[in-house]
Structure formats: structure tokens, C-alpha cells
Amino acid sequence: KQQMDSERGHSRKLLVAGYEFLGQIFFMYIATVSGVSGSDSWGIAGPLGLFVVVNIFGGISGGHFNPAVTLGVYVREAKFAENLVFMLMYIVAQVCGAIVGCLLATLTSRIRYQGEFKVPLSAPLLLPSKFTKGYDEEGNEISLLPALMDGSAEFEKNEIWEVIYMEIMPTFVFVLFILYVTGKKTQASDLGTFGVFGICLNLWALCNVDWYTGASMNPALAVGQSIFQYWHWEGTANRDLMLFYMPFYMIGAAIGGCCAGGFYHFLAAQFPDKDEHEKVHQSHSPTNSYNAGSINQ
């Protein structure tokens, strides 16, 4: 029996949470290291990392690795009391995995600078683009990171609603795409390689759409990335910015996931799957029970 996309999920909650934890570590590690190194100019490492971990761990946990996806599945199934604890275990495992993944990325990404090992501050930041990019008088794009580090320019902490809105829309599309493409499952074993690849390709496309906020679409990623950048921006003028927008990234992505689950549930109730309805009735028919008994014998 499928429970929160996991086969017999309620009977092995710890195993499912453990798989989500491990998968999130690898996903976050890949996304963070590729960003710090600057080798991922196309922004494809994160989606490809998701492709890998879903194929490895998805058969047991359902392959969420994103609290927004978990919330979408939770709302879609509409068994709120029954799945509440299970859903929270998913999310806690994902957030903890993201933090551990960033800690491991720190060990890999450090370079020796002025006698100390530090992570380069040129790594992409989970902030609105107005803090990191600007334009000179001739219209050429310039980096604002030096001004952000030394405080030579003033930055206002506004555009909160813009951040939330820009997280809601891509996350809604991403989670809804998962729910529809996979039917009632997000497991790699049911999707096949090309199905998982389609989900990851959709994620890559949405990352390019949501360029303004850095495209989190994942509350666990928002927590891990915000802690990572806050830790390594120690001693800089605008270090507090590194955590300021974190709750708004989380809220926007969570709302997008819940809306996707609610939208899917509403349409599924209005337009039920006829084939699935027939299968349910066939499974309770006397003929089908007899055939099942014959096979068991």
C-alpha cells in the first residue's frame, strides 16, 4: 500500500526518513560544490544531482528530497491526521540532510587564502539578484559582490513579497508537474529513467525562469544554502542579509507545493481516472478473487 509515495511507508518510517536524509545530503553536496567551484556555468548540476539521487534512493522513500514536494503529496492524499507525523519526519530528514550536505561541501570547497582555509565568497548566493548584479552607465552587467562585502553601497531589505511570489509560481509548476507525470507516485522504479529525467529537465528550465531570486523552490535547500553562506560571510559588512530572506524562500516554496497538491486533488476529484475506477471494482469482483486464489495456490 502506498503511503506518502512510499510502499508500506507507515510501517517503516525511519527507513524512509533515512533514505530521504541520505539523498538530500548528496543532492545538496552536488549543488553546493558545483556552485562554489564555478564549473556549472549552465546551472545543470543540481537537476542532474537530483536525477542521480532519485534513481538511487527513490524506490524506498518516493524520492521527494524537497519539503515542497512532500507537502504537495501530503495535500494531494488529503489524509491529514493519518500522514501528519510521517510528513513531518520527511521534512525534518530533508532539512537535516541539506545542512549536513552543506557542511560536507565546506570541507571540499575550501582553498588556502592568506594562510587560512576559506570558501570563496564568489559562490552564488541565495538572494534577490539586485544584491549581486548591477549595470554600469553603458548598460554592461557588473558584479556587486565587492560592494556587498565591504559595505561601500547601501542595500535595502525590501521586495519580500516579490521573493515569496517568485518562489510560489515556479514551485507550483514544478510540484504539479511531478504529481501529474508520476500519477500517484514519485518513485523512480515506476517512472523509468526518462520519466525522472523529464522532471529534472523541468527543474532546470524553471531555475532559468526564476533567475531573480536564485530559484530555490526547495525549503530544505533554502535552509542549507542560507546557513552555508551566513557561515562563510563572517566578518563582512552585510552578513545579516544571508539569513534575512531565508524564511521567505521557505514560505514561498511551501505555499507553491501545497497549492500544487490542492490543485491536483481538486481536479482528481472532479475528473476521476476511469481506468483506475474499473481496476478497483475488478479487484473486488468474485472472478478476480478466484483467479488470485488460484495463482496463490
Coordinates of C-alpha atoms in Angstrom, one line a residue:
K1 CA 0.0 0.0 0.0
Q2 CA 1.3 3.4 -1.0
Q3 CA 1.6 5.9 1.9
M4 CA 3.1 9.3 1.1
D5 CA 4.6 7.8 -2.0
S6 CA 6.4 5.1 -0.1
E7 CA 5.5 1.4 -0.2
R8 CA 4.3 0.4 3.3
G9 CA 5.5 3.8 4.4
H10 CA 3.9 3.9 7.8
S11 CA 5.4 0.6 8.8
R12 CA 9.0 1.7 8.1
K13 CA 9.0 5.4 8.7
L14 CA 12.6 5.5 10.0
L15 CA 13.9 3.7 6.9
V16 CA 12.1 6.1 4.6
A17 CA 13.3 9.2 6.6
G18 CA 16.8 7.8 6.5
Y19 CA 16.7 7.4 2.7
E20 CA 15.4 11.0 2.4
F21 CA 18.2 12.2 4.7
L22 CA 21.0 10.4 2.7
G23 CA 19.6 11.5 -0.7
Q24 CA 19.3 15.1 0.5
I25 CA 22.9 15.1 1.6
F26 CA 24.2 14.0 -1.8
F27 CA 21.8 16.4 -3.7
M28 CA 22.9 19.4 -1.5
Y29 CA 26.5 18.5 -1.7
I30 CA 26.5 18.3 -5.5
A31 CA 24.5 21.6 -5.9
T32 CA 26.7 23.5 -3.4
V33 CA 30.1 22.3 -4.6
S34 CA 29.3 22.9 -8.3
G35 CA 28.2 26.5 -7.4
V36 CA 31.3 27.3 -5.3
S37 CA 33.7 25.9 -7.9
G38 CA 32.1 27.9 -10.7
S39 CA 32.2 24.9 -13.0
D40 CA 28.5 24.7 -13.5
S41 CA 28.0 27.6 -15.9
W42 CA 24.8 26.1 -17.3
G43 CA 23.2 25.5 -13.8
I44 CA 22.6 21.8 -14.7
A45 CA 24.5 20.2 -11.8
G46 CA 21.6 20.5 -9.3
P47 CA 19.0 18.9 -11.6
L48 CA 21.4 16.1 -12.6
G49 CA 22.2 15.6 -9.0
L50 CA 18.5 15.2 -8.3
F51 CA 18.3 12.7 -11.2
V52 CA 21.0 10.6 -9.6
V53 CA 19.6 10.6 -6.0
V54 CA 16.0 9.9 -7.2
N55 CA 17.2 6.8 -9.1
I56 CA 19.3 5.6 -6.1
F57 CA 17.0 6.3 -3.2
G58 CA 13.6 7.0 -4.7
G59 CA 12.5 3.3 -4.8
I60 CA 12.2 3.3 -1.0
S61 CA 11.4 6.9 0.0
G62 CA 9.5 8.0 -3.0
G63 CA 12.3 10.4 -4.0
H64 CA 11.0 13.7 -2.7
F65 CA 14.2 15.4 -1.4
N66 CA 12.2 18.6 -1.2
P67 CA 9.7 19.6 1.5
A68 CA 7.6 21.4 -1.2
V69 CA 7.1 18.0 -3.0
T70 CA 6.3 16.3 0.4
L71 CA 3.7 19.0 1.2
G72 CA 2.2 18.5 -2.3
V73 CA 1.9 14.8 -1.8
Y74 CA 0.5 15.3 1.7
V75 CA -2.2 17.7 0.5
R76 CA -2.9 15.5 -2.6
E77 CA -3.6 12.4 -0.5
A78 CA -5.8 14.5 1.9
K79 CA -5.2 12.1 4.8
F80 CA -4.1 14.9 7.1
A81 CA -4.3 13.3 10.5
E82 CA -3.0 9.9 9.3
N83 CA 0.0 11.3 7.5
L84 CA 0.9 14.2 9.7
V85 CA 3.7 12.6 11.7
F86 CA 5.1 10.9 8.6
M87 CA 5.1 14.2 6.6
L88 CA 7.0 15.9 9.4
M89 CA 9.5 13.1 9.5
Y90 CA 10.1 13.6 5.8
I91 CA 10.6 17.3 6.2
V92 CA 12.9 17.0 9.2
A93 CA 15.1 14.4 7.4
Q94 CA 15.3 16.7 4.3
V95 CA 16.3 19.8 6.2
C96 CA 18.9 17.9 8.3
G97 CA 20.2 16.3 5.2
A98 CA 20.6 19.7 3.5
I99 CA 22.5 21.1 6.4
V100 CA 24.9 18.1 6.5
G101 CA 25.3 18.3 2.8
C102 CA 26.5 21.9 3.1
L103 CA 28.9 21.0 5.9
L104 CA 30.4 18.3 3.7
A105 CA 30.6 20.8 0.8
T106 CA 32.6 23.1 3.0
L107 CA 35.3 20.5 3.5
T108 CA 35.6 20.1 -0.2
S109 CA 35.4 23.8 -1.3
R110 CA 37.9 25.4 1.0
I111 CA 41.0 27.0 -0.5
R112 CA 44.1 28.4 1.2
Y113 CA 43.9 32.2 1.3
Q114 CA 46.3 34.4 3.4
G115 CA 47.3 31.4 5.5
E116 CA 43.7 30.2 6.2
F117 CA 41.4 27.8 4.5
K118 CA 38.3 29.6 3.3
V119 CA 35.4 29.0 1.0
P120 CA 35.5 31.6 -1.9
L121 CA 32.9 34.3 -1.4
S122 CA 32.3 34.4 -5.2
A123 CA 30.0 31.5 -4.9
P124 CA 26.3 32.1 -6.0
L125 CA 24.1 33.5 -3.2
L126 CA 20.5 32.7 -2.4
L127 CA 19.5 36.3 -2.6
P128 CA 17.5 38.6 -4.9
S129 CA 19.7 39.4 -7.9
K130 CA 19.7 43.1 -7.1
F131 CA 22.3 42.3 -4.3
T132 CA 24.7 40.5 -6.6
K133 CA 24.3 42.1 -10.1
G134 CA 24.1 45.6 -11.4
Y135 CA 24.7 47.6 -14.6
D136 CA 27.2 50.4 -15.3
E137 CA 26.4 53.5 -17.2
E138 CA 26.9 51.8 -20.5
G139 CA 24.5 49.0 -19.7
N140 CA 27.1 46.3 -19.1
E141 CA 26.5 43.8 -16.3
I142 CA 28.7 44.2 -13.3
S143 CA 29.2 42.2 -10.0
L144 CA 28.0 43.9 -6.8
L145 CA 29.7 41.3 -4.6
P146 CA 32.7 43.6 -3.6
A147 CA 30.2 46.3 -2.5
L148 CA 28.2 43.8 -0.7
M149 CA 31.2 42.5 1.2
D150 CA 32.8 45.8 2.2
G151 CA 29.5 47.8 2.7
S152 CA 30.5 50.5 0.2
A153 CA 27.0 50.5 -1.2
E154 CA 23.7 50.6 0.7
F155 CA 21.2 47.8 0.1
E156 CA 17.6 47.9 1.3
K157 CA 15.9 44.8 2.7
N158 CA 12.7 45.0 0.8
E159 CA 11.0 43.2 -2.1
I160 CA 9.9 40.5 0.4
W161 CA 6.6 39.8 -1.4
E162 CA 8.4 39.6 -4.7
V163 CA 10.7 36.9 -3.3
I164 CA 7.7 34.9 -2.0
Y165 CA 5.7 35.3 -5.2
M166 CA 8.7 34.3 -7.4
E167 CA 9.1 31.2 -5.3
I168 CA 5.4 30.2 -5.3
M169 CA 5.0 30.2 -9.1
P170 CA 7.9 28.0 -10.2
T171 CA 7.5 25.7 -7.2
F172 CA 3.8 25.3 -8.1
V173 CA 4.6 24.3 -11.7
F174 CA 7.5 22.0 -10.6
V175 CA 5.5 20.1 -8.0
L176 CA 2.4 19.9 -10.1
F177 CA 4.5 18.6 -13.0
I178 CA 5.7 15.8 -10.7
L179 CA 2.3 14.9 -9.4
Y180 CA 0.8 14.7 -12.9
V181 CA 3.7 13.0 -14.7
T182 CA 4.0 10.4 -12.0
G183 CA 0.3 9.9 -11.4
K184 CA 0.2 9.0 -7.7
K185 CA 3.8 8.1 -7.3
T186 CA 7.2 9.8 -7.5
Q187 CA 9.1 6.6 -7.3
A188 CA 11.9 6.1 -9.9
S189 CA 11.0 2.4 -10.3
D190 CA 7.6 3.4 -11.7
L191 CA 8.8 6.3 -13.8
G192 CA 11.7 4.8 -15.6
T193 CA 14.9 6.7 -16.4
F194 CA 13.3 9.1 -18.9
G195 CA 10.5 10.0 -16.5
V196 CA 12.9 11.1 -13.8
F197 CA 15.0 12.9 -16.5
G198 CA 11.9 14.8 -17.6
I199 CA 11.3 16.0 -14.0
C200 CA 14.9 17.2 -13.7
L201 CA 14.8 18.9 -17.1
N202 CA 11.7 20.8 -15.9
L203 CA 13.6 21.8 -12.8
W204 CA 16.5 23.1 -14.8
A205 CA 14.1 25.1 -17.0
L206 CA 12.4 26.7 -14.0
C207 CA 15.7 27.6 -12.5
N208 CA 16.3 29.7 -15.5
V209 CA 12.9 31.2 -15.3
D210 CA 13.3 32.2 -11.6
W211 CA 16.6 34.0 -12.1
Y212 CA 15.6 37.0 -10.0
T213 CA 15.6 35.1 -6.6
G214 CA 18.1 32.4 -7.4
A215 CA 15.4 29.7 -7.8
S216 CA 15.3 27.8 -4.5
M217 CA 11.9 26.0 -5.0
N218 CA 13.0 23.8 -2.1
P219 CA 12.7 24.9 1.6
A220 CA 15.4 22.4 2.7
L221 CA 17.8 23.9 0.1
A222 CA 16.9 27.4 1.3
V223 CA 17.8 26.5 4.9
G224 CA 21.1 24.7 4.0
Q225 CA 22.2 27.4 1.5
S226 CA 21.4 30.3 3.8
I227 CA 23.3 28.7 6.7
F228 CA 26.2 27.9 4.4
Q229 CA 26.5 31.5 3.1
Y230 CA 26.0 33.1 6.5
W231 CA 28.8 30.9 8.0
H232 CA 31.3 31.8 5.2
W233 CA 30.5 35.5 5.1
E234 CA 31.7 36.0 8.6
G235 CA 33.4 39.4 9.0
T236 CA 31.7 41.0 6.0
A237 CA 29.5 44.1 6.2
N238 CA 26.2 42.6 5.1
R239 CA 26.4 39.2 6.7
D240 CA 22.9 39.5 8.1
L241 CA 21.5 39.5 4.6
M242 CA 22.5 35.9 4.2
L243 CA 19.7 34.8 6.6
F244 CA 17.2 37.6 6.2
Y245 CA 15.5 36.2 3.2
M246 CA 15.6 32.5 4.3
P247 CA 12.1 32.3 5.8
F248 CA 10.6 34.0 2.7
Y249 CA 12.2 31.4 0.4
M250 CA 10.8 28.7 2.6
I251 CA 7.3 30.2 2.8
G252 CA 7.0 30.8 -0.9
A253 CA 8.2 27.2 -1.8
A254 CA 5.9 25.7 0.8
I255 CA 2.9 27.6 -0.5
G256 CA 3.7 26.6 -4.0
G257 CA 3.9 22.9 -3.0
C258 CA 0.6 23.0 -1.1
C259 CA -1.2 24.7 -3.9
A260 CA 0.0 22.2 -6.4
G261 CA -1.2 19.3 -4.1
G262 CA -4.6 21.0 -3.6
F263 CA -5.0 21.7 -7.3
Y264 CA -4.2 18.1 -8.2
H265 CA -6.6 16.8 -5.6
F266 CA -9.4 19.1 -6.8
L267 CA -9.1 18.0 -10.4
A268 CA -8.7 14.4 -9.5
A269 CA -12.0 14.6 -7.6
Q270 CA -13.7 16.4 -10.4
F271 CA -12.4 14.2 -13.2
P272 CA -11.6 10.7 -11.7
D273 CA -9.5 8.3 -13.6
K274 CA -12.0 5.9 -15.3
D275 CA -9.4 3.1 -15.8
E276 CA -8.4 3.3 -12.1
H277 CA -12.0 3.1 -11.1
E278 CA -12.6 0.0 -13.1
K279 CA -9.5 -1.6 -11.7
V280 CA -10.7 -1.0 -8.2
H281 CA -14.0 -2.7 -8.9
Q282 CA -12.4 -5.6 -10.7
S283 CA -10.1 -6.2 -7.8
H284 CA -13.2 -6.8 -5.6
S285 CA -15.1 -9.0 -8.1
P286 CA -15.7 -12.7 -7.4
T287 CA -13.9 -13.7 -10.6
N288 CA -10.8 -11.7 -9.8
S289 CA -10.7 -13.1 -6.3
Y290 CA -11.0 -16.6 -7.6
N291 CA -8.1 -16.0 -10.1
A292 CA -6.0 -14.5 -7.4
G293 CA -6.7 -17.5 -5.2
S294 CA -5.7 -19.9 -8.0
I295 CA -2.4 -18.1 -8.5
N296 CA -1.6 -18.3 -4.8
Q297 CA -2.3 -21.9 -4.8

